[in-house]
Structure formats: C-alpha cells, structure tokens
XYZ file of C-alpha atoms in Angstrom:
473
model
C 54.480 121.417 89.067
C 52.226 118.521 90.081
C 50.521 118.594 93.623
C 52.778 115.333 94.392
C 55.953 116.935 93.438
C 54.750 120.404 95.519
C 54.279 118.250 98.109
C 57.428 116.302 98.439
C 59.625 119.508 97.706
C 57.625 121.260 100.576
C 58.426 118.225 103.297
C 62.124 118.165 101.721
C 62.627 121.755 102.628
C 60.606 121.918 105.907
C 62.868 121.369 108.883
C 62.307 117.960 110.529
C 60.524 117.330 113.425
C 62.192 116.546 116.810
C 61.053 113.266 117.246
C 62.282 112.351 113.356
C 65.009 109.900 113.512
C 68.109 110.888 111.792
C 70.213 107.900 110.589
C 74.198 108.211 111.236
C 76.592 108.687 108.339
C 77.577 105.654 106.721
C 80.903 104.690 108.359
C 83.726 103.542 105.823
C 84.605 99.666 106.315
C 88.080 98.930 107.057
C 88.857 97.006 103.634
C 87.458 99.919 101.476
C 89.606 101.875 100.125
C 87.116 105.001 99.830
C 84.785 106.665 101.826
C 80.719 106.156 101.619
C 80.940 109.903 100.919
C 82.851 109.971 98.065
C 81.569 110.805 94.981
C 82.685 108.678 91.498
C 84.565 111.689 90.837
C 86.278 111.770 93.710
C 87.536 108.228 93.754
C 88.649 108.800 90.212
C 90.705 111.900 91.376
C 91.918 109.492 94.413
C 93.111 106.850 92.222
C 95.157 109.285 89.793
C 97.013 110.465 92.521
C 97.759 107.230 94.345
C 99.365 106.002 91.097
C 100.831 109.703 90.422
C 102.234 110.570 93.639
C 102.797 107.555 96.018
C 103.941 104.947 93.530
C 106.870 107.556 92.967
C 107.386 108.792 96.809
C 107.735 104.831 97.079
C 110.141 103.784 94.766
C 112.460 107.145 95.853
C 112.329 106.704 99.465
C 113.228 102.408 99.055
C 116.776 103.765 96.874
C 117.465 106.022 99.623
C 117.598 103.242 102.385
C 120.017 101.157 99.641
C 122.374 103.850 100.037
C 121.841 104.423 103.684
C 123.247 100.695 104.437
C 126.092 101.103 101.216
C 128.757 102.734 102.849
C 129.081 100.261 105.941
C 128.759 97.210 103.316
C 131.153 98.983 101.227
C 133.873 99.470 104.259
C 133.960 95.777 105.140
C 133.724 94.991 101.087
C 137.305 96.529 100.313
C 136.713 100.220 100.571
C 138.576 100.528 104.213
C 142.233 98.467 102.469
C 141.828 100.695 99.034
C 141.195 103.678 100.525
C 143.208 103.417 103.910
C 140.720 103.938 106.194
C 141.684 103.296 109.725
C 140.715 104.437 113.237
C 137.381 106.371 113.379
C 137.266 107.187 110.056
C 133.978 105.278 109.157
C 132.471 107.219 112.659
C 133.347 110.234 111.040
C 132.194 109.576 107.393
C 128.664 108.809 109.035
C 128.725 111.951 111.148
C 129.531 114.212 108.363
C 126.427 112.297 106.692
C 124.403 112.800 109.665
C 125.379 116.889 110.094
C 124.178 117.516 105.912
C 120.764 115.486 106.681
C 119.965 117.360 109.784
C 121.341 120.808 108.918
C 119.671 121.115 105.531
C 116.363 119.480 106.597
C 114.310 122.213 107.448
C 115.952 124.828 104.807
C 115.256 122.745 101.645
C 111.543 121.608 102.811
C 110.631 125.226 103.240
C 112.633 126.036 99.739
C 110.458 123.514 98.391
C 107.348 125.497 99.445
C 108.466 128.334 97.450
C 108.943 125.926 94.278
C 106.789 123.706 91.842
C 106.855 120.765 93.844
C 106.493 118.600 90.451
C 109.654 119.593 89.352
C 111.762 120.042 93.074
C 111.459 116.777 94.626
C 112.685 114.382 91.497
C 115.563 117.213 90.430
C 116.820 116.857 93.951
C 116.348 112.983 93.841
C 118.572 113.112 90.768
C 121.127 115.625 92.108
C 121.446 113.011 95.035
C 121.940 110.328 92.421
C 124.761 111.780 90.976
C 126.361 112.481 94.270
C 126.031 108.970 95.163
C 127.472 107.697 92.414
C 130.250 109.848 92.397
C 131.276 107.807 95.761
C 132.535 105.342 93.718
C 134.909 107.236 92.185
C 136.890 108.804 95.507
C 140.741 107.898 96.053
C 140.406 108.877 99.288
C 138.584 110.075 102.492
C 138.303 113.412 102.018
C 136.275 113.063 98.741
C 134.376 111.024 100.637
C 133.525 113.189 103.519
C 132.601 115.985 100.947
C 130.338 113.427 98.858
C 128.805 112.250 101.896
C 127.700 115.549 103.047
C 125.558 116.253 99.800
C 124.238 112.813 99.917
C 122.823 113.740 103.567
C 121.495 116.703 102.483
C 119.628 115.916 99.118
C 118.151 112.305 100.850
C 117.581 114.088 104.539
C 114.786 116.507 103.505
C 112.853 113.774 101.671
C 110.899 112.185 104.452
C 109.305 115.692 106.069
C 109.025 116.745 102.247
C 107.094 113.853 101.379
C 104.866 114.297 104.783
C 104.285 117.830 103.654
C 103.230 116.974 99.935
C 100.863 114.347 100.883
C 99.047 116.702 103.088
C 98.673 119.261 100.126
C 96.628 116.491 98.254
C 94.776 113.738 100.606
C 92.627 114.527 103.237
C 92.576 113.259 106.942
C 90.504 110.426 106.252
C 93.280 109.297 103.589
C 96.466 110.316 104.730
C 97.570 107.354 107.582
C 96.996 104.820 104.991
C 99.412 107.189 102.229
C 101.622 107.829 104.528
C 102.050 104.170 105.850
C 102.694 103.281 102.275
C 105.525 105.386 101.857
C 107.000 104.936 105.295
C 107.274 100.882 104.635
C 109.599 101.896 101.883
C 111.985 101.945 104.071
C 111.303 98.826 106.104
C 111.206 97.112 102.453
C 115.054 98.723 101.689
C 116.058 97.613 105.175
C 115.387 93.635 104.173
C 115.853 93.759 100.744
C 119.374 95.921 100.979
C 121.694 93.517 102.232
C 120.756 90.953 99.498
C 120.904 93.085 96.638
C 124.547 94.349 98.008
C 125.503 90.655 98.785
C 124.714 89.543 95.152
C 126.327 92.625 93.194
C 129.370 92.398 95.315
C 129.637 88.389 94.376
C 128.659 88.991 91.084
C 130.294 92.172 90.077
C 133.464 92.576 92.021
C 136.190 93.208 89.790
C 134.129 93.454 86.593
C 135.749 96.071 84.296
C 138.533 96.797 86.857
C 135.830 97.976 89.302
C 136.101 96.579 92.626
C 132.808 95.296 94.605
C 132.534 97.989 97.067
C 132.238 100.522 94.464
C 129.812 98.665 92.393
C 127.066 98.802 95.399
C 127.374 103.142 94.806
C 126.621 102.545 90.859
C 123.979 100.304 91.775
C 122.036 103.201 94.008
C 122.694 105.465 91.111
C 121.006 103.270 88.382
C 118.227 102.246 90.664
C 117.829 106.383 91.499
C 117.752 107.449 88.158
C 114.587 105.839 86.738
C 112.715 106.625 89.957
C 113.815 110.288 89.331
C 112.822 111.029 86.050
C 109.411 108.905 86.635
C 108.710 111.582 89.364
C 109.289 114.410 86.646
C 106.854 112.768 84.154
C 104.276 111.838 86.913
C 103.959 114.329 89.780
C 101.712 117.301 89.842
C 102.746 120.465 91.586
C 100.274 120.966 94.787
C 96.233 121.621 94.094
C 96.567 125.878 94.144
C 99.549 125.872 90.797
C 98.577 122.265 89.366
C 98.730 121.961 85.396
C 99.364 118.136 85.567
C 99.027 116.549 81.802
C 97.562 113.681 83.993
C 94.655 115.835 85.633
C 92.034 117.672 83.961
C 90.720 121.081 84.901
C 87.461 119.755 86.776
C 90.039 117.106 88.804
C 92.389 120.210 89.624
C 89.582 122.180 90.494
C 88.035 119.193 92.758
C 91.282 118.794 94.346
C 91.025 122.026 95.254
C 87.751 122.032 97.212
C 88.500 118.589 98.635
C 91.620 120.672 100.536
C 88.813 123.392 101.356
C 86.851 121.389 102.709
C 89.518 119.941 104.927
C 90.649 123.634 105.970
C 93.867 122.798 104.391
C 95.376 126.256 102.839
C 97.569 127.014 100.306
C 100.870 128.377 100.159
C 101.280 131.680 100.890
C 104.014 134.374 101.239
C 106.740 134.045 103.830
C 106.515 136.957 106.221
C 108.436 137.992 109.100
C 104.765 138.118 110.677
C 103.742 134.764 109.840
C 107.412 132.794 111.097
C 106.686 134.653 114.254
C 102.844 133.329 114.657
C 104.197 130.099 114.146
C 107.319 130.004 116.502
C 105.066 130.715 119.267
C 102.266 128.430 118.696
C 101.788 125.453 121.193
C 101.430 123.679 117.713
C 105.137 123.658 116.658
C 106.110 122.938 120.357
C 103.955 120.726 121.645
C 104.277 118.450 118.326
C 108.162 118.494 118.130
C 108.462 117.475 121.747
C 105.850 114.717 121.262
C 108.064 113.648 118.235
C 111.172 113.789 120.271
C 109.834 110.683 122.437
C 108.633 108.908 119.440
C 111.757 108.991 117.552
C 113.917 107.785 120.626
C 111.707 105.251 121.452
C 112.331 102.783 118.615
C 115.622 101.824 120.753
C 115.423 98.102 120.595
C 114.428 97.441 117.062
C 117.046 100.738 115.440
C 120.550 99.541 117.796
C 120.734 95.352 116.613
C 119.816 94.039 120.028
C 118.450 91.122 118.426
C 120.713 90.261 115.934
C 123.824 90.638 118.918
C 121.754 87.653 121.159
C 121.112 85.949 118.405
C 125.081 85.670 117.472
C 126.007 85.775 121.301
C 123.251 82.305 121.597
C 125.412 80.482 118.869
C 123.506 81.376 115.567
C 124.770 80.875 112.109
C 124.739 84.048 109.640
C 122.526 82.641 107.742
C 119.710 82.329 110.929
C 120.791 85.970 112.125
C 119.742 87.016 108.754
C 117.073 85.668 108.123
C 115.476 86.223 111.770
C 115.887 89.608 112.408
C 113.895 90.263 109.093
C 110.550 89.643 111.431
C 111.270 93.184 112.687
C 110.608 95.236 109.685
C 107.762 92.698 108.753
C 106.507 93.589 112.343
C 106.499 96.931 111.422
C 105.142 96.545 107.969
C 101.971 94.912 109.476
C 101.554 97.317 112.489
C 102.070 100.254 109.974
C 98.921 99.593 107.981
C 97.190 97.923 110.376
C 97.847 101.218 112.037
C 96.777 103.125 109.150
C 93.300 101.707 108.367
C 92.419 101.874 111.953
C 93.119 105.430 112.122
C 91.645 106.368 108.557
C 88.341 104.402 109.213
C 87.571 105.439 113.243
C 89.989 108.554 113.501
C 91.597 106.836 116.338
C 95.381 108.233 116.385
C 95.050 108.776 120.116
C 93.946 105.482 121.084
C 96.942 103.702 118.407
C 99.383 105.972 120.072
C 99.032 104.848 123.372
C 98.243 101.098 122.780
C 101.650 100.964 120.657
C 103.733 102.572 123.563
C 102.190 100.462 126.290
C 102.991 97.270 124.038
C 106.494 98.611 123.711
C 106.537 99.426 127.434
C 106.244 95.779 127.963
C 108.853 94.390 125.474
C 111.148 96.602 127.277
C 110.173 95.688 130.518
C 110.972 91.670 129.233
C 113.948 92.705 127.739
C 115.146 94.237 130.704
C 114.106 91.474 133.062
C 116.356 89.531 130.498
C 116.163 86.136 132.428
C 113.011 84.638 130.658
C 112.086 82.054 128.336
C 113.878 82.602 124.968
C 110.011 82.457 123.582
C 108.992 85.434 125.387
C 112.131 87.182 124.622
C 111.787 86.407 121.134
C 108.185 87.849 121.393
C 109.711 90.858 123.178
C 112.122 91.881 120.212
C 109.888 91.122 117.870
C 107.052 93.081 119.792
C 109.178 96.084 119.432
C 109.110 96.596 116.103
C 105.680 98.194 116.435
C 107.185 101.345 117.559
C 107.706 102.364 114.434
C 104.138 101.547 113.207
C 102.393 104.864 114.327
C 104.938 106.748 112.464
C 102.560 108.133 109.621
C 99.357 108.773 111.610
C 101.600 110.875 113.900
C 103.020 113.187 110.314
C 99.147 112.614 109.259
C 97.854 114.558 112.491
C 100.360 117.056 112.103
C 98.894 117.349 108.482
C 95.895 117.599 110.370
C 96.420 120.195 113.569
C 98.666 122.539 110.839
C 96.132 122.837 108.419
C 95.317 126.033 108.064
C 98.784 126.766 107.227
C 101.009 125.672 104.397
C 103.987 127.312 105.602
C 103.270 125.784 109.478
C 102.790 122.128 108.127
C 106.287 122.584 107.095
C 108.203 123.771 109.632
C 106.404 121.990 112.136
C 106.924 118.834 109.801
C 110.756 119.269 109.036
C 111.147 120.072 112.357
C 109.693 117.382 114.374
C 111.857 115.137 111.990
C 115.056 116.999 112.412
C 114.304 117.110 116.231
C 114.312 113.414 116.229
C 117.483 112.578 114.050
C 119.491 115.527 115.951
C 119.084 113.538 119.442
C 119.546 110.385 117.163
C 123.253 110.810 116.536
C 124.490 111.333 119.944
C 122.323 109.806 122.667
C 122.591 105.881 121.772
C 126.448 106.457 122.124
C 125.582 106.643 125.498
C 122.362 104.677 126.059
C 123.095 101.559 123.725
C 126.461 101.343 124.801
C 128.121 97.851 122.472
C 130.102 97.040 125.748
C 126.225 96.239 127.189
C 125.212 94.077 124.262
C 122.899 92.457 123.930
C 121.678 93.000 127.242
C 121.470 96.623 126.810
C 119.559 97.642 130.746
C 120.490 101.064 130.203
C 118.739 101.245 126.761
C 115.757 99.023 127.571
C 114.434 101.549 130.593
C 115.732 104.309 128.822
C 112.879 102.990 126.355
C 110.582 102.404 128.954
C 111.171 106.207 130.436
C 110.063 107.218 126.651
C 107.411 105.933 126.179
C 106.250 107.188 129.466
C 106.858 110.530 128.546
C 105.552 109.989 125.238
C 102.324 108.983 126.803
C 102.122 112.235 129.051
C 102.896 114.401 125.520
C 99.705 112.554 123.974
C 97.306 113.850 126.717
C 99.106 117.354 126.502
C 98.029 117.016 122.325
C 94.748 115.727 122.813
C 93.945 118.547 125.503
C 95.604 121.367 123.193
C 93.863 120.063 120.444
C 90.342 119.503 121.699
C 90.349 123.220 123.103
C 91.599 124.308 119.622
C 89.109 122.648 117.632
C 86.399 123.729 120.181
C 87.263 127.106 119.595
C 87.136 126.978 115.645
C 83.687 126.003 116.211
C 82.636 128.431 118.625
C-alpha cells in the first residue's frame, strides 16, 4: 500500500474532529420521485413494484366505486318497477350492503395475513365480480339482499387490505405518495361513474332482452375481471414468502432489508399472547379514535350539500353535474399535494392540522350560510380537502405499527371499520334531507370534529414522540 493511500485510509477511519463540519443529508426535492439515498438498485426495485402492485390496487379499487354508485342508478333505471321495490326497500338493500362491508372487514384482512397475498387479494376481487354480476340476474329483493351482502364483504376489506400490503413493501418515505395513488381511485370512480352508467343505460337498454339497469351490473363484472386476473399475473406475495417471476432473488432479498431497515416485521404466528399485547396498546386506541374524527369529518363533501343548493338556486342537470365534479378534483389535488409534502419533509402532523383548520372554516361559512355565493362556492369546494390526508394518516399507521405485521392489521382494518360503522347511522341524524342544503346541524357537527380531531393529533404526536424516544434509549 502506497504512503498516500495509508494515509487517506488512516484520516477515513480516524474519528473527526469537533470542529469538522458535517454537511446534512441531501434532502429529496419534491418532484423526485426517489430519495438522494437510494441506490440504482433500489430505484429499480421501486419501479417494479409501482408498476406491479399499485397499477393493480388502482384499477381494482376504481371498479369497486362503479359498483358502489350501480345499485342507486339501477333503482331509478327500471330496477324498482321490474322488481317491485317500494317503501324502504332501497334503505334496506344498502344496509344489508353496509352490515357485510363492516362485519367482514377486520376478519378477511387478518385471513389475508395468514395467506399468499399474491394470490388472496385478486381471487377475492374475482369472487366479488361474480357476485356482482349475478345482481343482474335477481327476480326479486331477496336475491338481492343476499347478493348484496357478499358484494359488501368481498369489496369492504379491500381498502385496509390494500393499506396493509403497501406497508409490507414501501417504506415511510414512499408510502403517502402510494397510498394517495390508490386512494384517488376512488375520487376518479366517483366522476367517471355516472357517465359510464348514463351511456350503457342509453346505449344498451334493452339489447338482447336485457333491460338498462341490469346492464350497469355486467358492466362492473367485465371491467372487474381483467383487473382481477392482472393482479394474479402481477402481484408478489409480501418481501418474507416472495417468489415473484417479476423479481429476482437479489430484488427479493433487497426488499427485504429495505423493510429492516424501516423496523417493519414480518408476519408472524397469531397467538393468544400477541392479540392481547395489541388490544391494550395506546397504538390500536389512540389511532382508531383519531380515525373516528377523520372519517366523520368529510360531512359536507360525502352528504350532496352542494349539489342540493345548486338545484335549490335554479341549476340545470347538466351544471349540477358538471360542478360538483370540482370536489373530487379538490381532493385529487390536496391528496398528492398532501402526499409529496409528507414523503419529502415527514410532515403528517403539520398536513393534519392545516387540512382540519381549512375545513373548520368552510364549515364555519357554510354555517353562516348568508354570504356571497363566491365564498360559499369556495366553502364547498374547500371541503373537499378533508379527504386529502387520508393516506398519510394509513401511511403513519404503517409507520407507528411497524414492528408488527399482525398490529398493522388490526389496527388498520380497524380504524377503517371504526369509521364506516359510525358512517351508517349518524348522518341519519346529523345531515338530516329535511335541512338541505342548509344542513346547521351537520356543518358544526363538522366543525366539533375537527376540533376533536385536532386534540387526537397532539394525543398521537405526544404518544408517539415518547415511544420513539424510548426505542432509542
């Protein structure tokens, strides 16, 4: 070894001095899709799963919201005359709906745990398919109510499954912006659902003796079906069982200490030991009441406040509809501007609060009521950035339950199922139709939630901050 190299190998070694400057980590711009850190094999891993995993989490989740608007299109397209539907009956189908997607939610995402991911989510994607494209074929509303069930079930457990998988793979630093992605699936569906129905049912009703309404079920089940047996070709199981065709043993392998690095452990048994731990964590608790706000709190945009002014001001159908699709663009752009922001500065905290205290405000407009129709416009549209923290909240979940597989579930499926249980009873009472569309009630009920919501976030920062002092210690 030369004296130059001895040299330079002795100063790399020797610890540096106190007054040596040590340059911060490069910090990832918010337009780059990687990190400074990561290597050329990393990004080549990163890539392979975005177009493995999240094109196909996508595509499933936007059929799901066709079919979640298809049997209120199909009631007022012919299905209430042919099948005699009368009274609450439509209530009723949605209910039974409603009991299948919240009962089954945190049963089948912990099933799904137990089983090769690769191969659970797409065979339940095309078991809900077929059940939704059996609806077209009831005589009557019993069928129905049975069909409807299984539909709830097999879509319900999607959206905490989804949250769940993505955490096995991506790390922190990447999961808002994967998560965001997916969750705009469903603002997508929501605009693009009632113009795919409109222009079947016109173009389809009555072709080969088939009447409209049942058309719109056929067309969830051909647009499922694809999507389903995409997600068997493409998805890999999670990092500790992969043998993806798609990923070689180094990328698997990689995967694996990416997750490591992140704390983020693998599966491991169920024991009566381990559901106990994690029933009396502050984790599961403090999480699923934090989520309970959140999932109220999207009031204004979720109960057609808008589109009721809008028809009690005079509007044609045409303006409604096209209008009140700035809502879901709202929370398309608030989503991944969301995203980025908390991916690049790991600032979930600080988005969490500034999106309540701008929904604090619509509320406050709406429920003042008597202003210019600009600002009210604002106000509604304003609102639909509730929704827009909705994966860095499932991301920091990811996050705080990361040193358990089976925790990130539960916690998971249950801050969702938390949500949609209080979600089927309490805007029959807060967003009452006899108050539209100045709904006071529903508008401070907002306000009150978002309050609360903020209180919950400097409960989780606090719990949080002590437990990640503690790790260190």
């Amino acid at each position: 070894m030369s004296e130059k190299v001895a040299i330079a190998a002795e100063k790399a070694l020797s610890p540096k001095s106190e007054t040596q400057e040590v340059s911060p980590p490069a910090r990832q711009k918010w337009y780059e899709w990687f990190a400074p850190t990561d290597t050329p094999a990393e990004r080549r891993l990163i890539l392979k799963l975005d177009g493995l995993i999240i094109v196909f989490v996508f595509l499933a989740y936007w059929a799901k919201v066709l079919d979640s608007s298809a049997t209120s299109t199909a009631y007022v397209s012919g299905m209430k005359e042919d099948l005699s539907l009368y009274g609450n009956q439509l209530n009723y189908l949605q209910t039974v709906y409603m009991v299948g997607f919240i009962t089954m939610q945190i049963p089948l995402t912990l099933l799904m745990t137990r089983c090769p991911v690769n191969y659970f989510l797409p065979a339940a994607d095309l078991l809900w398919g077929v059940f939704t494209l059996a609806q077209y074929k009831a005589n009557n509303v019993t069928q129905l109510y049975a069909l409807r069930f299984f539909v709830g079930a097999l879509g319900g457990f999607f959206f905490p499954a989804v949250q769940w998988y993505l955490g096995s793979w991506y790390k922190s630093s990447e999961l808002s912006r994967r998560g965001a992605i997916f969750f705009i699936a469903s603002q997508v569906g929501s605009m693009s659902s009632g113009y795919i129905q409109a222009g079947a049912y016109a173009r389809l009703d009555g072709r080969y003796g088939i009447e409209g309404w049942r058309w719109l079920y056929i067309i969830c089940f051909a647009c499922t079906i694809p999507i389903a047996l995409l997600g068997l070709c493409l998805l890999p199981s999670t990092p500790d069982t992969c043998t993806s065709r798609f990923l070689s043993a180094d990328e698997i392998r990689l995967a694996q200490e990416r997750m490591a690095s992140e704390n983020r452990e693998a599966r491991q048994p169920f024991t009566r030991a381990k559901v106990w731990e994690i029933l009396k964590s502050w984790r599961l608790w403090v999480l699923v009441t934090f989520a309970f706000f959140f999932s109220q709190a999207d009031g204004v945009s979720s109960n057609s406040g808008l589109s009721l002014w809008l028809k009690a001001e005079g509007y044609s159908v045409e303006g409604i509809n096209t209008i009140t699709t700035v809502s879901p663009a709202v929370t398309i752009v608030a989503s991944v501007v969301c995203a980025v922001l908390s991916d690049v500065y790991d600032a979930k905290a600080s988005l969490i609060a500034v999106t309540a205290l701008l929904n604090i405000f619509a509320c406050i407009v709406l429920a003042i009521w008597n202003v210019p129709v600009g600002l009210k416009f604002f106000a509604f549209f304003l609102s639909g950035t509730a929704d827009g923290i909705a994966a860095i909240i499932y991301a920091w979940a990811n996050e705080i339950c990361s040193h358990s597989a089976e925790e990130r579930a539960i916690v998971i499926s249950a801050m969702n199922t938390i949500g949609n249980t209080f979600g089927a009873w309490i805007p029959l009472f807060v967003w009452k139709t006899v108050d539209a569309p100045r709904y006071l009630i529903g508008y401070n009920w907002t306000i009150a939630l978002d309050v609360c919501m903020l209180v919950m976030l400097a409960v989780l920062v606090q719990f949080w901050a002590r437990e990640k002092k503690r790790s260190l210690a």
